[in-house]
PDB file of C-alpha atoms in Angstrom:
ATOM      1  CA  MET F   1      19.233 -41.342   9.277  1.00 52.00           C
ATOM      2  CA  SER F   2      16.970 -43.767   7.450  1.00 68.00           C
ATOM      3  CA  ASP F   3      15.633 -43.050   3.979  1.00 90.00           C
ATOM      4  CA  VAL F   4      13.921 -39.684   3.696  1.00 89.00           C
ATOM      5  CA  PHE F   5      10.840 -39.428   1.510  1.00 93.00           C
ATOM      6  CA  LEU F   6       9.501 -36.106   0.261  1.00 95.00           C
ATOM      7  CA  ARG F   7       5.911 -35.377  -0.616  1.00 95.00           C
ATOM      8  CA  ARG F   8       3.656 -32.452  -1.393  1.00 96.00           C
ATOM      9  CA  LEU F   9       0.640 -31.835   0.782  1.00 95.00           C
ATOM     10  CA  SER F  10      -2.571 -30.211  -0.348  1.00 94.00           C
ATOM     11  CA  ARG F  11      -4.007 -27.397   1.767  1.00 94.00           C
ATOM     12  CA  TRP F  12      -6.442 -29.900   3.303  1.00 96.00           C
ATOM     13  CA  GLN F  13      -3.650 -32.387   4.070  1.00 96.00           C
ATOM     14  CA  ALA F  14      -1.530 -29.616   5.590  1.00 96.00           C
ATOM     15  CA  GLU F  15      -4.393 -28.625   7.879  1.00 96.00           C
ATOM     16  CA  GLN F  16      -4.836 -32.268   8.867  1.00 96.00           C
ATOM     17  CA  GLN F  17      -1.126 -32.490   9.718  1.00 95.00           C
ATOM     18  CA  ARG F  18      -0.999 -29.250  11.737  1.00 95.00           C
ATOM     19  CA  GLU F  19      -0.340 -30.997  15.089  1.00 96.00           C
ATOM     20  CA  ALA F  20       2.541 -33.050  13.666  1.00 95.00           C
ATOM     21  CA  VAL F  21       3.950 -29.905  12.023  1.00 96.00           C
ATOM     22  CA  ALA F  22       3.640 -28.039  15.343  1.00 95.00           C
ATOM     23  CA  ASP F  23       5.523 -30.888  17.043  1.00 94.00           C
ATOM     24  CA  LEU F  24       8.253 -30.514  14.416  1.00 94.00           C
ATOM     25  CA  TYR F  25       8.289 -26.737  15.023  1.00 93.00           C
ATOM     26  CA  VAL F  26       8.891 -27.271  18.745  1.00 93.00           C
ATOM     27  CA  GLU F  27      11.605 -29.852  18.029  1.00 91.00           C
ATOM     28  CA  ALA F  28      13.269 -27.621  15.417  1.00 90.00           C
ATOM     29  CA  TYR F  29      13.555 -24.634  17.758  1.00 83.00           C
ATOM     30  CA  ARG F  30      14.251 -26.471  21.014  1.00 81.00           C
ATOM     31  CA  GLY F  31      17.390 -25.069  22.593  1.00 61.00           C
ATOM     32  CA  THR F  32      17.868 -22.166  20.168  1.00 55.00           C
ATOM     33  CA  VAL F  33      18.313 -18.593  21.348  1.00 47.00           C
ATOM     34  CA  GLY F  34      14.955 -16.833  21.635  1.00 50.00           C
ATOM     35  CA  ALA F  35      12.962 -20.066  21.302  1.00 50.00           C
ATOM     36  CA  GLU F  36      11.006 -19.354  24.473  1.00 47.00           C
ATOM     37  CA  GLY F  37       9.275 -16.509  22.599  1.00 49.00           C
ATOM     38  CA  ARG F  38       8.219 -18.796  19.760  1.00 61.00           C
ATOM     39  CA  GLY F  39       5.668 -21.046  21.349  1.00 84.00           C
ATOM     40  CA  ARG F  40       3.642 -23.844  19.845  1.00 90.00           C
ATOM     41  CA  GLN F  41       0.365 -21.904  20.084  1.00 92.00           C
ATOM     42  CA  ASP F  42       1.849 -18.872  18.308  1.00 91.00           C
ATOM     43  CA  PHE F  43       3.064 -21.180  15.551  1.00 92.00           C
ATOM     44  CA  LEU F  44      -0.359 -22.830  15.220  1.00 95.00           C
ATOM     45  CA  ARG F  45      -2.013 -19.385  14.865  1.00 94.00           C
ATOM     46  CA  ARG F  46       0.491 -18.367  12.155  1.00 92.00           C
ATOM     47  CA  PHE F  47       0.131 -21.713  10.408  1.00 96.00           C
ATOM     48  CA  ALA F  48      -3.697 -21.451  10.397  1.00 96.00           C
ATOM     49  CA  ARG F  49      -3.365 -18.018   8.736  1.00 94.00           C
ATOM     50  CA  ASP F  50      -0.622 -19.075   6.324  1.00 94.00           C
ATOM     51  CA  VAL F  51      -2.387 -22.225   5.090  1.00 96.00           C
ATOM     52  CA  GLN F  52      -5.253 -20.004   3.883  1.00 95.00           C
ATOM     53  CA  GLN F  53      -3.004 -17.800   1.746  1.00 92.00           C
ATOM     54  CA  THR F  54      -3.257 -17.748  -2.035  1.00 87.00           C
ATOM     55  CA  ASP F  55      -1.375 -20.586  -3.760  1.00 90.00           C
ATOM     56  CA  PHE F  56      -0.288 -22.158  -0.461  1.00 94.00           C
ATOM     57  CA  GLU F  57       2.210 -24.980  -1.119  1.00 94.00           C
ATOM     58  CA  MET F  58       3.776 -27.334   1.399  1.00 96.00           C
ATOM     59  CA  VAL F  59       6.301 -30.155   1.198  1.00 96.00           C
ATOM     60  CA  VAL F  60       7.385 -32.460   3.985  1.00 96.00           C
ATOM     61  CA  ALA F  61      10.246 -34.861   4.568  1.00 95.00           C
ATOM     62  CA  ASP F  62       9.408 -38.105   6.303  1.00 93.00           C
ATOM     63  CA  ALA F  63      11.761 -40.698   7.782  1.00 88.00           C
ATOM     64  CA  SER F  64       9.466 -42.717  10.065  1.00 85.00           C
ATOM     65  CA  GLY F  65       8.056 -39.371  11.199  1.00 88.00           C
ATOM     66  CA  LEU F  66       8.410 -35.768  10.040  1.00 92.00           C
ATOM     67  CA  VAL F  67      12.004 -34.550   9.878  1.00 92.00           C
ATOM     68  CA  GLY F  68      11.401 -31.508   7.700  1.00 94.00           C
ATOM     69  CA  CYS F  69       8.772 -29.158   6.350  1.00 95.00           C
ATOM     70  CA  LEU F  70       8.832 -26.148   4.046  1.00 95.00           C
ATOM     71  CA  TYR F  71       5.889 -24.085   2.945  1.00 95.00           C
ATOM     72  CA  GLY F  72       5.107 -20.839   1.230  1.00 93.00           C
ATOM     73  CA  TYR F  73       2.465 -18.885  -0.631  1.00 91.00           C
ATOM     74  CA  ARG F  74       1.926 -16.014  -3.043  1.00 88.00           C
ATOM     75  CA  ALA F  75       2.703 -12.689  -1.418  1.00 84.00           C
ATOM     76  CA  GLU F  76      -0.245 -10.343  -1.085  1.00 83.00           C
ATOM     77  CA  ARG F  77      -0.611  -8.224  -4.208  1.00 81.00           C
ATOM     78  CA  SER F  78      -1.234  -5.096  -2.165  1.00 80.00           C
ATOM     79  CA  GLY F  79       2.419  -5.100  -1.158  1.00 76.00           C
ATOM     80  CA  GLU F  80       1.566  -4.231   2.448  1.00 78.00           C
ATOM     81  CA  TRP F  81       3.929  -6.942   3.643  1.00 75.00           C
ATOM     82  CA  TRP F  82       6.823  -4.787   2.353  1.00 76.00           C
ATOM     83  CA  GLU F  83       5.917  -2.078   4.922  1.00 77.00           C
ATOM     84  CA  GLY F  84       8.714  -1.439   7.362  1.00 75.00           C
ATOM     85  CA  PHE F  85      11.334  -2.703   4.903  1.00 77.00           C
ATOM     86  CA  ARG F  86      14.703  -0.941   5.164  1.00 76.00           C
ATOM     87  CA  GLY F  87      16.912  -1.659   2.207  1.00 70.00           C
ATOM     88  CA  VAL F  88      17.166  -1.166  -1.509  1.00 66.00           C
ATOM     89  CA  LEU F  89      13.962  -2.366  -3.139  1.00 68.00           C
ATOM     90  CA  SER F  90      13.860  -2.230  -6.910  1.00 70.00           C
ATOM     91  CA  THR F  91      10.894  -0.776  -8.736  1.00 74.00           C
ATOM     92  CA  GLU F  92      10.476  -4.215 -10.307  1.00 74.00           C
ATOM     93  CA  ALA F  93       9.785  -5.678  -6.838  1.00 74.00           C
ATOM     94  CA  GLY F  94       6.666  -3.533  -6.521  1.00 75.00           C
ATOM     95  CA  GLU F  95       5.541  -4.435 -10.027  1.00 80.00           C
ATOM     96  CA  GLU F  96       6.144  -8.137  -9.465  1.00 81.00           C
ATOM     97  CA  THR F  97       4.263  -8.010  -6.167  1.00 77.00           C
ATOM     98  CA  ALA F  98       1.306  -6.239  -7.764  1.00 80.00           C
ATOM     99  CA  SER F  99       1.218  -8.789 -10.593  1.00 81.00           C
ATOM    100  CA  GLY F 100       1.193 -11.699  -8.124  1.00 80.00           C
ATOM    101  CA  ARG F 101       4.615 -13.026  -9.126  1.00 81.00           C
ATOM    102  CA  VAL F 102       6.249 -12.966  -5.697  1.00 85.00           C
ATOM    103  CA  PHE F 103       6.288 -16.246  -3.768  1.00 88.00           C
ATOM    104  CA  ARG F 104       7.056 -15.957  -0.078  1.00 89.00           C
ATOM    105  CA  LEU F 105       8.572 -18.778   1.937  1.00 90.00           C
ATOM    106  CA  GLY F 106       6.599 -19.102   5.135  1.00 89.00           C
ATOM    107  CA  GLU F 107       8.543 -21.531   7.295  1.00 91.00           C
ATOM    108  CA  LEU F 108      11.363 -24.035   7.043  1.00 92.00           C
ATOM    109  CA  LEU F 109      11.405 -26.583   9.849  1.00 93.00           C
ATOM    110  CA  LEU F 110      14.089 -29.231  10.321  1.00 92.00           C
ATOM    111  CA  SER F 111      14.468 -31.645  13.182  1.00 91.00           C
ATOM    112  CA  PRO F 112      18.018 -31.944  14.488  1.00 88.00           C
ATOM    113  CA  ALA F 113      18.201 -35.318  12.697  1.00 82.00           C
ATOM    114  CA  GLY F 114      17.294 -33.631   9.399  1.00 79.00           C
ATOM    115  CA  ARG F 115      20.009 -30.981   9.573  1.00 84.00           C
ATOM    116  CA  ARG F 116      23.231 -31.301   7.610  1.00 78.00           C
ATOM    117  CA  ALA F 117      21.713 -34.169   5.620  1.00 81.00           C
ATOM    118  CA  GLY F 118      20.637 -32.186   2.545  1.00 87.00           C
ATOM    119  CA  VAL F 119      16.958 -32.308   3.556  1.00 92.00           C
ATOM    120  CA  ALA F 120      16.496 -28.525   3.438  1.00 91.00           C
ATOM    121  CA  ALA F 121      17.847 -28.269  -0.112  1.00 91.00           C
ATOM    122  CA  ARG F 122      15.672 -31.180  -1.268  1.00 93.00           C
ATOM    123  CA  LEU F 123      12.577 -29.562   0.269  1.00 94.00           C
ATOM    124  CA  ARG F 124      13.438 -26.228  -1.375  1.00 92.00           C
ATOM    125  CA  THR F 125      13.920 -27.799  -4.780  1.00 92.00           C
ATOM    126  CA  LEU F 126      10.627 -29.697  -4.616  1.00 94.00           C
ATOM    127  CA  LEU F 127       8.653 -26.711  -3.361  1.00 93.00           C
ATOM    128  CA  LEU F 128      10.065 -24.211  -5.833  1.00 89.00           C
ATOM    129  CA  THR F 129       9.877 -26.358  -8.970  1.00 87.00           C
ATOM    130  CA  ARG F 130       6.402 -24.910  -9.507  1.00 80.00           C
ATOM    131  CA  HIS F 131       7.678 -21.370  -8.987  1.00 72.00           C
ATOM    132  CA  THR F 132      10.822 -21.175 -11.094  1.00 63.00           C
ATOM    133  CA  SER F 133       9.788 -17.976 -12.899  1.00 59.00           C
ATOM    134  CA  ASP F 134       8.666 -16.208  -9.733  1.00 66.00           C
ATOM    135  CA  VAL F 135      10.587 -13.927  -7.456  1.00 81.00           C
ATOM    136  CA  VAL F 136      10.980 -15.863  -4.222  1.00 86.00           C
ATOM    137  CA  VAL F 137      11.603 -14.138  -0.910  1.00 87.00           C
ATOM    138  CA  ALA F 138      12.107 -15.322   2.632  1.00 87.00           C
ATOM    139  CA  VAL F 139      11.695 -13.275   5.774  1.00 84.00           C
ATOM    140  CA  THR F 140      13.659 -14.439   8.804  1.00 84.00           C
ATOM    141  CA  ARG F 141      13.869 -13.261  12.364  1.00 81.00           C
ATOM    142  CA  HIS F 142      17.031 -11.321  13.073  1.00 79.00           C
ATOM    143  CA  ASP F 143      18.070 -13.912  15.692  1.00 80.00           C
ATOM    144  CA  ASP F 144      17.430 -16.930  13.435  1.00 81.00           C
ATOM    145  CA  ASP F 145      21.026 -17.980  12.894  1.00 83.00           C
ATOM    146  CA  LEU F 146      20.044 -21.391  11.472  1.00 82.00           C
ATOM    147  CA  GLY F 147      17.684 -19.824   8.948  1.00 84.00           C
ATOM    148  CA  ARG F 148      20.273 -17.280   7.878  1.00 86.00           C
ATOM    149  CA  GLU F 149      22.863 -20.059   7.522  1.00 87.00           C
ATOM    150  CA  VAL F 150      20.570 -22.133   5.297  1.00 88.00           C
ATOM    151  CA  LEU F 151      19.756 -19.163   3.048  1.00 89.00           C
ATOM    152  CA  GLN F 152      23.438 -18.318   2.713  1.00 89.00           C
ATOM    153  CA  GLU F 153      24.211 -21.937   1.793  1.00 89.00           C
ATOM    154  CA  TRP F 154      21.537 -21.652  -0.903  1.00 89.00           C
ATOM    155  CA  ASP F 155      23.312 -18.503  -2.231  1.00 89.00           C
ATOM    156  CA  TRP F 156      20.321 -16.303  -1.490  1.00 87.00           C
ATOM    157  CA  ARG F 157      21.142 -12.667  -0.916  1.00 85.00           C
ATOM    158  CA  LYS F 158      20.000 -10.427   1.879  1.00 84.00           C
ATOM    159  CA  LEU F 159      17.803  -7.602   0.609  1.00 81.00           C
ATOM    160  CA  GLY F 160      17.570  -5.626   3.821  1.00 80.00           C
ATOM    161  CA  GLU F 161      15.715  -5.560   7.091  1.00 82.00           C
ATOM    162  CA  PHE F 162      12.168  -5.133   8.231  1.00 79.00           C
ATOM    163  CA  ALA F 163      11.357  -3.328  11.442  1.00 71.00           C
ATOM    164  CA  PRO F 164      11.450  -4.761  14.034  1.00 72.00           C
ATOM    165  CA  GLY F 165      14.074  -7.481  13.893  1.00 72.00           C
ATOM    166  CA  ARG F 166      13.355  -9.363  10.641  1.00 78.00           C
ATOM    167  CA  GLU F 167      15.481  -9.757   7.518  1.00 79.00           C
ATOM    168  CA  GLY F 168      14.383 -10.108   3.901  1.00 82.00           C
ATOM    169  CA  TRP F 169      16.181 -12.561   1.572  1.00 80.00           C
ATOM    170  CA  LEU F 170      15.899 -13.074  -2.178  1.00 80.00           C
ATOM    171  CA  ARG F 171      16.490 -16.234  -4.206  1.00 79.00           C
ATOM    172  CA  PRO F 172      19.120 -15.614  -6.865  1.00 69.00           C
ATOM    173  CA  PRO F 173      17.798 -15.330 -10.437  1.00 63.00           C
ATOM    174  CA  SER F 174      19.710 -18.414 -11.612  1.00 48.00           C
ATOM    175  CA  PRO F 175      17.868 -21.730 -11.970  1.00 46.00           C
ATOM    176  CA  LEU F 176      17.719 -24.096  -9.033  1.00 41.00           C
ATOM    177  CA  PRO F 177      20.584 -26.574  -8.744  1.00 41.00           C
TER     178      PRO F 177
END
């Protein structure tokens, strides 16, 4: 793979890049189990909602075209997104959510060319440098083997499951590598 350049995108830039990000989404999930249920239009609807969230942040990896993207936002203070969670949730998690200190990863997208090249870790590091004191969580689909593999490589720990079919993951409290 050629040189990979990372950059942050503002909310406006992210909205302007939505079609390219949707193309990357389709490429990232092509051929994976359950991909037929994760269409481009569904992604674009989620992305349009996510980009409007409080403190939305997005980073992309470019190597003569997008090869990776990671974005996230502050979790809603109401804590409603925890509904349906089955697992051990500390009392601190509720307090941190209410105080606006929980950052939620929205989506990690990697083209096949961007996998196993350290792009995901570089995107994570760049995105989370502004959120080092926050609790960071990721919610994955139960059938997202690639997502689970990446989070395990990052030493994140599984908190529990949401109904139906999603898993919650927590970034370890140690500083980013």
